Every structure is written in C-alpha cells, then in structure tokens.
Amino acid sequence: MRRLVLLFTCVFSMNFIFAANECACTPQQISKVFTKVAKQATPAVVYIKADGVGDDDANESLSEPGPNDPFGDEFFNRFFGMPYRKAPQQVISQGSGFFVSKKGYILTNAHVVKGAKKLTVVLNDGREMTAETVGLDTSTDVAVIKVEGNNFDFIPLGDSEKMEIGEWVIAIGSPFQLQASVTVGVISAKGRQNLRITDFEDFLQTDAAINPGNSGGPLLNLEGKVIGINTAIVSKSGGYAGIGFAIPSDMVRHIMNQIIDNGTVTRGFLGVALQPLDQDMADAFGLERPEGALVAEVVKGSPADKAGLKQGDIILQYDNTPVKTIGSFRNEISMIKPGSTIKLKVNRNGKILNIPVTLGTHSDEIGGSGFIQKLGMEVELLTPEMAKKLGYSQGEEGVVITKIKPGSPAAMAGMRPGFLILAINHKKVTNLEEFNKALEETKKNRILILAKQGNITRFYSLKVQ
C-alpha cells in the first residue's frame, strides 16, 4: 500500500482558518491544527459491531468490474444497494459512528446497522455498551442509534455548504478494526450525484484515506465540526484508492432531526420522472442553452399530475430557485415538508408558465421509484443517461430494476438490479404507468416478466403470495 506523503517547502505557504483566526502557517503549525482537532473529536468517535442476519455491506467500495463481467457483483452491491447472494447469512457488520449529543445519540451509516439483532458500541476509552436503533433511512444511508447515559463527549455538526474544494478535512474511524484511526486529506469535489450509492445523493468527495470499517465515521473541518459522514470509496481492491465519499452534514442534519423526533423520515413528493437536457435536446426543444429538467413522465394521480404538469415540460425553477441538476432538484424537493405548496416555473412549448404544486408524501407505493411490495423490487424509468450507464441502446424503453429485496419473489426468480423490464404478463411495458397498470391487472398468484440484461432477453416467473 502506498503511503500518502505530504511535502511542504519553504516557499509554499497556505492560509488556514481555525477558531475564526486566519494565519499563515508553517508545517509544524498545520500539524498542531490536525492534532488539536483529533484530540477534541476522537473521544466522541465509536467503533460499532452489528451482529445479525443481513447484508454484510458495511465494508463498502465501488469496485471496478472486470473485462468479463461488465457490471460485477460490486456494481450491483453499491450502485443498486444489494449484494448478489442467494440467501441472507449470519454476519457481523463493523463500522464507525460518533456521538452528536451528550444524551447518547450516535450517527452512523444505515448499511452498518441495518438488520442487526444486536448492536455493540465500543467507546474510545474501551467501554462496550449495547445500543438500540432509533431509526434509519436507507434512502440516504443515515442512521441514528442510542446508548444509555447523558454525559458523553460529542461532535457538533458543521455547515457542509460552506466547505470549498481544496479545504483540509480529517477522517476518523475504525478501518480494519483499527479503532480511532485519523487520516487527513482535502475536499476533492462537492455535489457528487448519479453514483447510485443511495437514492438521494449530494456527496462530498475526499482523498482522505477511507477504508473498510470507516463507514459511519465523521469527516471533520479544521474547526473540529462534522461536515460529512464517511460512506463509500471507489476501489479496485476494496481498500483506499484516493476517492472517498461522505454524506454532507446539511443533509445529515435534516434526516437526523426527523429520526430523533419521529423515528422515521418523510419527504416531499412531486411525481415526475425527469431527464437531463444536453445541447442536442435543448436544440430540439428550441432552447438557446440546456437548462432545467425535462419531464419524461408524469405519474398518474401524483401531485404533479393534479397540478397539470405534462410530459415534455421543462422545469426551470422552483420557488425562484434554478434547477441546476436533476439530482439536486430531487434532493431539495424531498426535504420540503409534505403538504407545502411550491411554485414551478415551466417552459411548455416555448411558453413560460408558473404552476403551483402541493407536494404529497413520498411513498414507496407510487412514483418514479416505486417499491413493489409483492414482488420485492424497486424500479425506475429507463432514461437515456441510465441506458448509457447500463449498456442499453439509446431509444430502448422500459423500467429498470434498481433494487431487489433478499428472499423476495424477484430474488428467488433470479432477477437482478440492472434488468430492463419489457413486459408483464405479455403486456408491453415502456413506462411506470404501464408497469403499475400491468401489475394492478394481475389476478393470478404468478407473474410472468419479460426482462433484458445486456443482450440477453428471457422470461421470469414470479410466485406472489
């Protein structure tokens, strides 16, 4: 393993902000800043052991597929949230976490604690305590657990939005069970989306060394505040390769507060399938430049449908906020309280419209990412961007399986994330509305699905209770 060596020269100086004081620092002073943050934060960082039946995906990595496997098991594991296994197995998941309150609340990743029958938290002083899950949100991979007590060291959440590319950050966790390991790096990028690690993504990218076991640990700024939860890495070997991702603290705070207050997370729901606009698409719609998000489909009966949005509309703004990317727009809508009314600025055939929409509650039973309980799968409309990633031809139509529940009818039939569903019970499926309608019309306890993976198309028979 290569060691990261930081080289400083006498002609190289940097400005750091620490405790609101700006100064030109020598390497020795920089080292003291790192040391101070580590000393302050380490007592609040914990090692988590999750014992139970579940998916052993705490040691997360986005491994690159080999030449004979265009996707690879790890592609499906982290990009679609499920390892390709035939059955659940007894596992001990290991990860990290940190106290966010002296009352015993601990933040970590959902994939570290999901499915655990027993949670053991090892404090920095060696004490072991049993923890209970307060709540978890797999859509963002955030979880809150709690231990008994009311006088714990904790780390405050900072403002991830204010972090700039190139700023120093410090990661603390328990890689390979090496508790309280400290690594240093910088913010490499912000707003990373479309990684398909979680449903809602706005990741900070860092080159601070993150390895298996770091999941759930804090990413800190030089003020000693948490600006992210370390979650995933890109790696050929499963170990550090210089690219790590952290959930930004601004998103974490929103999810954490809901979990602590309500035990669950609710999200605003619009009910549209969107696709990005490139210059060619903008030209086709008569636009000067590609801006906004193109409505590829409006879910029947959704808030968008009731408000009058139509296929082909281009959403430019919501409440005077420009739509920069589909991912950021989806994230922002999800964080608006259900029942709230927002105003959408829409381009419809060259005419600008202002359309008020009252948001519903995001439900797994409806919408562009509808979890079909009786099948045990989650699907999304195939967009051109998704088709390119999965190797399907431009112009192909259907819905893509994005998640499979272990032990479900879909899993037992041999279906996998990434499959393109073409028909249900001999009825062609080109969009979500047709998919849902075909399922609703199913009267037998067996469903016949025609699906495609790569260049191979075959039928799958699913037995439904």
Short mmCIF file of C-alpha atoms in Angstrom, two decimals:
data_model
loop_
_atom_site.label_atom_id
_atom_site.label_comp_id
_atom_site.label_asym_id
_atom_site.label_seq_id
_atom_site.Cartn_x
_atom_site.Cartn_y
_atom_site.Cartn_z
CA MET A 1 0.00 0.00 0.00
CA ARG A 2 1.38 3.34 -0.97
CA ARG A 3 1.75 5.93 1.72
CA LEU A 4 0.49 9.42 1.15
CA VAL A 5 3.34 11.82 1.86
CA LEU A 6 2.61 15.49 2.30
CA LEU A 7 5.51 17.57 1.03
CA PHE A 8 5.96 21.12 2.17
CA THR A 9 8.67 23.51 1.00
CA CYS A 10 9.87 26.72 2.49
CA VAL A 11 8.40 28.65 -0.40
CA PHE A 12 4.98 27.04 -0.01
CA SER A 13 2.58 28.74 2.37
CA MET A 14 -1.11 28.27 2.98
CA ASN A 15 -3.78 30.11 4.87
CA PHE A 16 -5.96 28.20 7.26
CA ILE A 17 -8.95 29.31 9.25
CA PHE A 18 -9.12 27.84 12.71
CA ALA A 19 -11.17 29.16 15.58
CA ALA A 20 -12.04 32.16 13.42
CA ASN A 21 -8.41 33.30 13.28
CA GLU A 22 -6.59 33.50 9.93
CA CYS A 23 -2.85 32.95 9.87
CA ALA A 24 -0.04 31.90 7.56
CA CYS A 25 1.08 28.56 8.98
CA THR A 26 4.27 26.58 8.97
CA PRO A 27 4.10 22.80 8.56
CA GLN A 28 4.54 22.49 12.32
CA GLN A 29 1.58 24.80 12.96
CA ILE A 30 -0.52 22.89 10.44
CA SER A 31 0.33 19.68 12.27
CA LYS A 32 -0.82 21.23 15.54
CA VAL A 33 -4.18 22.10 13.97
CA PHE A 34 -4.65 18.46 12.93
CA THR A 35 -3.56 17.30 16.37
CA LYS A 36 -5.96 19.64 18.15
CA VAL A 37 -8.95 18.54 16.06
CA ALA A 38 -8.07 14.86 16.52
CA LYS A 39 -7.75 15.23 20.30
CA GLN A 40 -11.07 17.04 20.54
CA ALA A 41 -13.02 14.69 18.29
CA THR A 42 -11.58 11.22 18.96
CA PRO A 43 -13.30 10.70 22.35
CA ALA A 44 -16.67 11.06 20.59
CA VAL A 45 -15.92 8.54 17.82
CA VAL A 46 -17.04 4.95 18.38
CA TYR A 47 -16.50 1.51 16.88
CA ILE A 48 -19.75 -0.32 16.05
CA LYS A 49 -20.29 -4.09 15.88
CA ALA A 50 -23.64 -5.14 14.42
CA ASP A 51 -24.49 -8.81 14.92
CA GLY A 52 -27.42 -10.24 12.99
CA VAL A 53 -28.83 -11.58 9.78
CA GLY A 54 -28.40 -9.15 6.94
CA ASP A 55 -26.24 -7.93 4.12
CA ASP A 56 -22.58 -7.64 5.04
CA ASP A 57 -22.04 -4.42 3.15
CA ALA A 58 -20.53 -2.27 5.84
CA ASN A 59 -17.15 -2.59 4.19
CA GLU A 60 -18.25 -0.53 1.25
CA SER A 61 -16.42 0.02 -2.00
CA LEU A 62 -17.26 0.76 -5.59
CA SER A 63 -15.01 -1.77 -7.26
CA GLU A 64 -14.38 -1.54 -10.96
CA PRO A 65 -15.77 -4.52 -12.93
CA GLY A 66 -13.50 -6.88 -14.81
CA PRO A 67 -13.46 -7.29 -18.61
CA ASN A 68 -15.51 -10.49 -18.49
CA ASP A 69 -18.10 -9.03 -16.15
CA PRO A 70 -19.34 -5.67 -17.46
CA PHE A 71 -21.15 -4.90 -14.24
CA GLY A 72 -19.70 -7.09 -11.48
CA ASP A 73 -21.23 -8.02 -8.13
CA GLU A 74 -19.85 -4.87 -6.51
CA PHE A 75 -21.55 -2.76 -9.18
CA PHE A 76 -24.88 -4.15 -8.13
CA ASN A 77 -23.97 -4.10 -4.44
CA ARG A 78 -23.14 -0.43 -4.09
CA PHE A 79 -24.77 1.05 -7.20
CA PHE A 80 -28.08 -0.68 -6.60
CA GLY A 81 -27.88 -1.44 -2.89
CA MET A 82 -27.88 -5.24 -2.93
CA PRO A 83 -25.20 -7.92 -2.97
CA TYR A 84 -25.82 -10.71 -5.42
CA ARG A 85 -26.47 -13.51 -2.92
CA LYS A 86 -28.90 -16.39 -2.98
CA ALA A 87 -29.83 -16.10 0.69
CA PRO A 88 -29.21 -13.97 3.79
CA GLN A 89 -26.47 -15.14 6.09
CA GLN A 90 -25.27 -14.59 9.63
CA VAL A 91 -22.89 -11.64 9.58
CA ILE A 92 -21.09 -9.33 11.92
CA SER A 93 -21.02 -5.91 10.32
CA GLN A 94 -18.39 -3.48 11.54
CA GLY A 95 -18.21 0.24 11.16
CA SER A 96 -17.82 3.57 12.89
CA GLY A 97 -20.02 6.27 14.34
CA PHE A 98 -19.88 9.36 16.51
CA PHE A 99 -21.85 10.98 19.31
CA VAL A 100 -23.88 14.03 18.28
CA SER A 101 -25.39 14.60 21.70
CA LYS A 102 -24.29 14.14 25.29
CA LYS A 103 -27.55 12.21 25.73
CA GLY A 104 -26.16 9.21 23.86
CA TYR A 105 -27.35 9.73 20.29
CA ILE A 106 -24.89 8.35 17.72
CA LEU A 107 -24.81 8.96 13.97
CA THR A 108 -23.63 6.25 11.59
CA ASN A 109 -24.49 4.71 8.22
CA ALA A 110 -27.72 2.78 7.76
CA HIS A 111 -25.84 -0.03 6.00
CA VAL A 112 -23.71 -0.55 9.11
CA VAL A 113 -26.65 -1.29 11.42
CA LYS A 114 -29.44 -2.41 9.08
CA GLY A 115 -30.80 -5.84 10.01
CA ALA A 116 -28.76 -6.06 13.20
CA LYS A 117 -30.14 -8.13 16.06
CA LYS A 118 -27.55 -6.77 18.45
CA LEU A 119 -25.54 -3.54 18.37
CA THR A 120 -22.40 -3.11 20.44
CA VAL A 121 -20.68 0.26 20.65
CA VAL A 122 -17.03 0.40 21.73
CA LEU A 123 -16.05 3.79 23.12
CA ASN A 124 -12.61 5.29 22.74
CA ASP A 125 -11.84 4.54 26.41
CA GLY A 126 -12.54 0.84 25.84
CA ARG A 127 -16.01 0.65 27.36
CA GLU A 128 -18.53 -1.51 25.50
CA MET A 129 -22.19 -0.56 25.53
CA THR A 130 -25.33 -2.02 23.97
CA ALA A 131 -27.08 0.33 21.58
CA GLU A 132 -30.60 0.48 20.19
CA THR A 133 -31.57 1.71 16.74
CA VAL A 134 -33.61 4.91 16.95
CA GLY A 135 -34.25 4.92 13.22
CA LEU A 136 -32.54 4.60 9.87
CA ASP A 137 -33.03 5.99 6.39
CA THR A 138 -31.71 3.72 3.66
CA SER A 139 -32.50 6.35 1.02
CA THR A 140 -29.63 8.50 2.32
CA ASP A 141 -27.74 5.79 4.28
CA VAL A 142 -28.10 7.68 7.56
CA ALA A 143 -28.91 6.00 10.88
CA VAL A 144 -29.26 7.14 14.47
CA ILE A 145 -28.58 4.72 17.32
CA LYS A 146 -28.55 5.40 21.06
CA VAL A 147 -26.84 4.18 24.21
CA GLU A 148 -27.96 4.79 27.78
CA GLY A 149 -26.31 7.72 29.53
CA ASN A 150 -26.28 11.50 29.47
CA ASN A 151 -22.72 12.76 29.72
CA PHE A 152 -20.93 11.73 26.53
CA ASP A 153 -18.39 13.71 24.56
CA PHE A 154 -19.95 14.70 21.23
CA ILE A 155 -19.06 16.47 18.00
CA PRO A 156 -21.24 19.29 16.62
CA LEU A 157 -22.39 19.27 13.01
CA GLY A 158 -20.89 21.96 10.80
CA ASP A 159 -22.04 23.62 7.59
CA SER A 160 -21.09 21.45 4.61
CA GLU A 161 -22.38 24.02 2.13
CA LYS A 162 -19.63 26.44 3.20
CA MET A 163 -16.85 23.94 2.54
CA GLU A 164 -14.78 24.72 -0.53
CA ILE A 165 -12.89 22.42 -2.85
CA GLY A 166 -9.29 22.16 -1.65
CA GLU A 167 -10.05 22.70 2.05
CA TRP A 168 -8.41 20.35 4.51
CA VAL A 169 -10.53 17.66 6.16
CA ILE A 170 -9.87 14.97 8.76
CA ALA A 171 -11.44 11.50 8.80
CA ILE A 172 -11.67 9.42 11.98
CA GLY A 173 -12.87 5.84 12.18
CA SER A 174 -12.01 2.19 12.69
CA PRO A 175 -10.63 0.85 9.39
CA PHE A 176 -9.87 -2.88 9.57
CA GLN A 177 -10.91 -2.72 13.26
CA LEU A 178 -8.07 -0.27 13.99
CA GLN A 179 -10.06 1.97 16.29
CA ALA A 180 -9.69 5.76 16.32
CA SER A 181 -7.51 5.98 13.21
CA VAL A 182 -7.01 9.53 11.92
CA THR A 183 -6.33 10.42 8.28
CA VAL A 184 -6.06 13.76 6.52
CA GLY A 185 -6.98 14.98 3.05
CA VAL A 186 -8.88 17.67 1.20
CA ILE A 187 -12.32 18.18 -0.29
CA SER A 188 -11.79 16.95 -3.85
CA ALA A 189 -15.27 17.78 -5.14
CA LYS A 190 -18.77 18.65 -3.98
CA GLY A 191 -22.24 17.65 -5.09
CA ARG A 192 -21.33 14.23 -6.46
CA GLN A 193 -24.51 12.58 -7.78
CA ASN A 194 -25.58 9.71 -10.02
CA LEU A 195 -23.23 7.32 -8.24
CA ARG A 196 -26.23 5.16 -7.35
CA ILE A 197 -24.91 4.53 -3.86
CA THR A 198 -28.13 5.87 -2.32
CA ASP A 199 -31.46 7.18 -3.58
CA PHE A 200 -30.69 10.78 -2.62
CA GLU A 201 -27.10 11.85 -3.29
CA ASP A 202 -25.09 15.02 -2.84
CA PHE A 203 -21.76 13.55 -1.78
CA LEU A 204 -18.60 15.31 -0.74
CA GLN A 205 -15.58 13.68 -2.39
CA THR A 206 -12.34 13.49 -0.44
CA ASP A 207 -8.89 11.96 -0.78
CA ALA A 208 -8.58 11.42 2.98
CA ALA A 209 -7.83 7.71 3.41
CA ILE A 210 -11.08 5.81 3.96
CA ASN A 211 -11.05 2.02 4.22
CA PRO A 212 -13.43 -0.79 5.19
CA GLY A 213 -14.58 -0.03 8.73
CA ASN A 214 -14.60 3.75 8.24
CA SER A 215 -18.29 3.65 7.32
CA GLY A 216 -20.28 5.96 9.56
CA GLY A 217 -17.28 7.85 10.88
CA PRO A 218 -17.00 11.64 10.81
CA LEU A 219 -15.34 13.84 8.22
CA LEU A 220 -14.26 16.99 10.05
CA ASN A 221 -13.26 20.50 9.09
CA LEU A 222 -10.42 22.34 10.80
CA GLU A 223 -12.85 23.79 13.32
CA GLY A 224 -13.47 20.28 14.59
CA LYS A 225 -17.04 20.15 13.28
CA VAL A 226 -18.55 17.29 11.29
CA ILE A 227 -19.13 18.22 7.67
CA GLY A 228 -19.86 14.69 6.46
CA ILE A 229 -20.38 11.01 7.27
CA ASN A 230 -17.85 8.77 5.51
CA THR A 231 -19.83 6.29 3.43
CA ALA A 232 -18.18 4.76 0.36
CA ILE A 233 -15.00 4.50 -1.67
CA VAL A 234 -14.04 3.77 -5.27
CA SER A 235 -11.50 0.97 -5.34
CA LYS A 236 -10.27 -1.96 -7.43
CA SER A 237 -9.06 -3.81 -4.36
CA GLY A 238 -11.64 -2.79 -1.76
CA GLY A 239 -9.08 -0.61 0.02
CA TYR A 240 -8.07 3.04 -0.19
CA ALA A 241 -7.53 4.38 -3.71
CA GLY A 242 -7.78 8.12 -3.15
CA ILE A 243 -11.51 8.56 -3.79
CA GLY A 244 -13.95 8.54 -0.91
CA PHE A 245 -17.47 9.88 -0.45
CA ALA A 246 -19.18 11.44 2.54
CA ILE A 247 -22.82 12.39 3.09
CA PRO A 248 -22.84 16.18 3.64
CA SER A 249 -23.77 17.39 7.11
CA ASP A 250 -26.55 19.63 5.81
CA MET A 251 -28.39 16.56 4.51
CA VAL A 252 -27.48 14.55 7.60
CA ARG A 253 -28.89 17.20 9.94
CA HIS A 254 -32.27 17.18 8.17
CA ILE A 255 -32.52 13.38 8.33
CA MET A 256 -31.18 13.10 11.90
CA ASN A 257 -33.66 15.59 13.33
CA GLN A 258 -36.60 13.73 11.80
CA ILE A 259 -35.37 10.37 13.06
CA ILE A 260 -34.81 11.64 16.61
CA ASP A 261 -38.15 13.48 16.69
CA ASN A 262 -40.32 10.96 14.84
CA GLY A 263 -38.35 7.75 14.43
CA THR A 264 -38.84 7.96 10.67
CA VAL A 265 -38.30 10.25 7.68
CA THR A 266 -40.97 11.84 5.49
CA ARG A 267 -40.24 13.50 2.17
CA GLY A 268 -41.96 15.83 -0.22
CA PHE A 269 -43.17 14.09 -3.38
CA LEU A 270 -43.76 15.62 -6.81
CA GLY A 271 -44.39 12.59 -9.03
CA VAL A 272 -42.40 13.07 -12.22
CA ALA A 273 -39.66 11.16 -14.00
CA LEU A 274 -37.03 13.61 -15.19
CA GLN A 275 -34.16 13.51 -17.64
CA PRO A 276 -31.30 15.98 -18.14
CA LEU A 277 -31.09 18.33 -21.10
CA ASP A 278 -27.97 18.31 -23.25
CA GLN A 279 -27.36 20.76 -26.10
CA ASP A 280 -28.89 18.45 -28.72
CA MET A 281 -32.03 18.05 -26.65
CA ALA A 282 -32.15 21.80 -25.99
CA ASP A 283 -31.94 22.44 -29.75
CA ALA A 284 -34.79 20.02 -30.34
CA PHE A 285 -36.94 21.93 -27.85
CA GLY A 286 -35.94 25.29 -29.31
CA LEU A 287 -33.88 26.41 -26.32
CA GLU A 288 -30.76 28.57 -26.53
CA ARG A 289 -28.94 26.53 -23.89
CA PRO A 290 -29.56 23.36 -21.88
CA GLU A 291 -31.13 24.40 -18.60
CA GLY A 292 -33.69 22.89 -16.29
CA ALA A 293 -35.06 19.34 -16.15
CA LEU A 294 -37.16 17.68 -18.84
CA VAL A 295 -40.32 15.91 -17.68
CA ALA A 296 -40.14 12.46 -19.28
CA GLU A 297 -43.22 11.15 -17.49
CA VAL A 298 -45.90 12.36 -15.10
CA VAL A 299 -47.11 9.72 -12.66
CA LYS A 300 -50.87 9.35 -12.84
CA GLY A 301 -52.63 10.68 -9.74
CA SER A 302 -49.47 12.33 -8.38
CA PRO A 303 -49.23 15.96 -7.16
CA ALA A 304 -47.61 16.88 -10.49
CA ASP A 305 -50.47 15.28 -12.41
CA LYS A 306 -53.09 17.06 -10.30
CA ALA A 307 -51.30 20.39 -10.79
CA GLY A 308 -51.32 20.00 -14.57
CA LEU A 309 -47.70 19.23 -15.39
CA LYS A 310 -47.30 17.49 -18.73
CA GLN A 311 -44.80 15.26 -20.44
CA GLY A 312 -42.34 17.47 -22.34
CA ASP A 313 -42.50 20.33 -19.84
CA ILE A 314 -39.13 21.73 -18.82
CA ILE A 315 -38.90 22.70 -15.15
CA LEU A 316 -36.67 25.76 -14.89
CA GLN A 317 -37.17 26.89 -11.29
CA TYR A 318 -38.99 26.10 -8.08
CA ASP A 319 -39.76 28.97 -5.70
CA ASN A 320 -37.33 31.14 -7.71
CA THR A 321 -34.50 28.62 -7.25
CA PRO A 322 -32.92 27.49 -10.55
CA VAL A 323 -32.96 23.77 -11.31
CA LYS A 324 -29.25 23.02 -11.79
CA THR A 325 -29.29 19.22 -11.89
CA ILE A 326 -31.95 16.54 -11.62
CA GLY A 327 -30.26 15.14 -8.52
CA SER A 328 -30.12 18.43 -6.65
CA PHE A 329 -33.73 19.24 -7.61
CA ARG A 330 -34.90 15.85 -6.38
CA ASN A 331 -32.95 16.25 -3.13
CA GLU A 332 -34.38 19.70 -2.49
CA ILE A 333 -37.97 18.65 -3.19
CA SER A 334 -37.56 15.69 -0.84
CA MET A 335 -36.55 17.99 2.02
CA ILE A 336 -39.68 20.13 1.69
CA LYS A 337 -42.44 19.23 4.14
CA PRO A 338 -45.30 17.26 2.54
CA GLY A 339 -48.38 19.44 2.14
CA SER A 340 -46.32 22.50 1.29
CA THR A 341 -47.13 24.36 -1.93
CA ILE A 342 -44.28 25.31 -4.24
CA LYS A 343 -44.32 27.32 -7.45
CA LEU A 344 -42.72 25.76 -10.51
CA LYS A 345 -41.51 27.86 -13.42
CA VAL A 346 -42.05 25.73 -16.52
CA ASN A 347 -41.22 26.07 -20.20
CA ARG A 348 -44.03 24.45 -22.21
CA ASN A 349 -43.50 24.63 -25.96
CA GLY A 350 -41.71 27.96 -25.59
CA LYS A 351 -44.30 29.46 -23.26
CA ILE A 352 -43.31 30.21 -19.66
CA LEU A 353 -45.84 29.05 -17.06
CA ASN A 354 -45.92 29.37 -13.27
CA ILE A 355 -47.60 26.29 -11.83
CA PRO A 356 -48.34 25.88 -8.10
CA VAL A 357 -47.97 22.31 -6.84
CA THR A 358 -48.92 20.99 -3.41
CA LEU A 359 -46.41 18.28 -2.57
CA GLY A 360 -47.51 14.88 -1.41
CA THR A 361 -45.67 12.44 0.81
CA HIS A 362 -43.02 10.33 -0.84
CA SER A 363 -44.35 6.79 -0.76
CA ASP A 364 -42.76 3.53 -1.73
CA GLU A 365 -46.02 2.53 -3.39
CA ILE A 366 -46.03 5.23 -6.05
CA GLY A 367 -43.80 7.27 -8.28
CA GLY A 368 -40.59 7.20 -10.23
CA SER A 369 -39.01 4.87 -7.74
CA GLY A 370 -41.92 2.70 -6.67
CA PHE A 371 -41.16 -0.23 -4.38
CA ILE A 372 -43.45 -3.06 -5.40
CA GLN A 373 -44.05 -4.92 -2.16
CA LYS A 374 -45.42 -8.11 -3.61
CA LEU A 375 -42.51 -8.54 -6.00
CA GLY A 376 -39.71 -7.25 -3.76
CA MET A 377 -38.19 -4.86 -6.23
CA GLU A 378 -37.75 -1.17 -6.85
CA VAL A 379 -37.90 0.24 -10.36
CA GLU A 380 -37.23 3.46 -12.23
CA LEU A 381 -37.99 4.65 -15.73
CA LEU A 382 -35.12 3.97 -18.13
CA THR A 383 -33.64 7.36 -19.03
CA PRO A 384 -31.00 7.96 -21.74
CA GLU A 385 -28.43 8.60 -19.02
CA MET A 386 -29.26 5.33 -17.27
CA ALA A 387 -29.29 3.42 -20.57
CA LYS A 388 -25.77 4.62 -21.30
CA LYS A 389 -24.51 3.52 -17.87
CA LEU A 390 -26.12 0.09 -18.12
CA GLY A 391 -25.13 -0.57 -21.71
CA TYR A 392 -28.59 -0.44 -23.25
CA SER A 393 -29.18 1.13 -26.65
CA GLN A 394 -30.43 4.68 -26.91
CA GLY A 395 -34.13 4.55 -27.73
CA GLU A 396 -34.86 1.39 -25.73
CA GLU A 397 -37.90 1.68 -23.48
CA GLY A 398 -38.90 0.06 -20.23
CA VAL A 399 -38.35 0.27 -16.50
CA VAL A 400 -35.10 -0.71 -14.79
CA ILE A 401 -34.85 -2.72 -11.61
CA THR A 402 -32.76 -0.69 -9.18
CA LYS A 403 -33.16 -2.76 -6.01
CA ILE A 404 -34.09 -6.33 -5.13
CA LYS A 405 -35.15 -7.38 -1.64
CA PRO A 406 -33.29 -10.51 -0.50
CA GLY A 407 -35.59 -13.53 -0.31
CA SER A 408 -38.33 -11.82 -2.34
CA PRO A 409 -40.15 -13.40 -5.31
CA ALA A 410 -37.96 -11.37 -7.68
CA ALA A 411 -34.78 -12.54 -5.96
CA MET A 412 -35.93 -16.16 -5.90
CA ALA A 413 -36.69 -16.00 -9.63
CA GLY A 414 -33.12 -14.92 -10.32
CA MET A 415 -33.78 -11.30 -11.20
CA ARG A 416 -31.08 -8.74 -10.51
CA PRO A 417 -30.71 -4.97 -10.31
CA GLY A 418 -29.99 -3.57 -13.75
CA PHE A 419 -32.53 -5.77 -15.53
CA LEU A 420 -34.71 -3.90 -18.03
CA ILE A 421 -38.37 -4.97 -17.73
CA LEU A 422 -40.01 -5.09 -21.15
CA ALA A 423 -43.36 -6.77 -20.45
CA ILE A 424 -45.55 -8.12 -17.66
CA ASN A 425 -47.94 -10.98 -18.44
CA HIS A 426 -47.36 -10.39 -22.17
CA LYS A 427 -48.30 -6.70 -21.86
CA LYS A 428 -45.63 -4.33 -23.13
CA VAL A 429 -44.12 -2.02 -20.51
CA THR A 430 -42.49 1.21 -21.68
CA ASN A 431 -43.05 3.45 -18.65
CA LEU A 432 -44.02 3.42 -14.98
CA GLU A 433 -47.71 3.93 -15.63
CA GLU A 434 -47.85 0.84 -17.85
CA PHE A 435 -45.78 -1.08 -15.30
CA ASN A 436 -48.17 -0.25 -12.45
CA LYS A 437 -51.25 -0.87 -14.58
CA ALA A 438 -49.99 -4.30 -15.66
CA LEU A 439 -49.43 -5.26 -12.03
CA GLU A 440 -52.84 -3.99 -10.96
CA GLU A 441 -54.50 -6.13 -13.63
CA THR A 442 -52.71 -9.27 -12.45
CA LYS A 443 -55.22 -11.70 -10.95
CA LYS A 444 -53.10 -14.83 -10.63
CA ASN A 445 -50.52 -15.63 -7.98
CA ARG A 446 -47.87 -15.92 -10.66
CA ILE A 447 -46.49 -13.05 -12.70
CA LEU A 448 -44.60 -13.57 -15.94
CA ILE A 449 -41.98 -10.89 -16.57
CA LEU A 450 -40.01 -10.43 -19.77
CA ALA A 451 -36.71 -8.76 -18.91
CA LYS A 452 -33.42 -7.99 -20.56
CA GLN A 453 -29.87 -7.95 -19.22
CA GLY A 454 -27.32 -6.70 -21.69
CA ASN A 455 -28.05 -8.54 -24.94
CA ILE A 456 -29.92 -11.43 -23.29
CA THR A 457 -33.73 -11.39 -23.05
CA ARG A 458 -35.68 -14.04 -21.14
CA PHE A 459 -38.88 -14.71 -19.18
CA TYR A 460 -39.04 -14.89 -15.38
CA SER A 461 -41.89 -16.47 -13.43
CA LEU A 462 -42.55 -14.89 -10.03
CA LYS A 463 -44.76 -16.57 -7.45
CA VAL A 464 -46.63 -13.96 -5.41
CA GLN A 465 -48.45 -14.56 -2.14
#
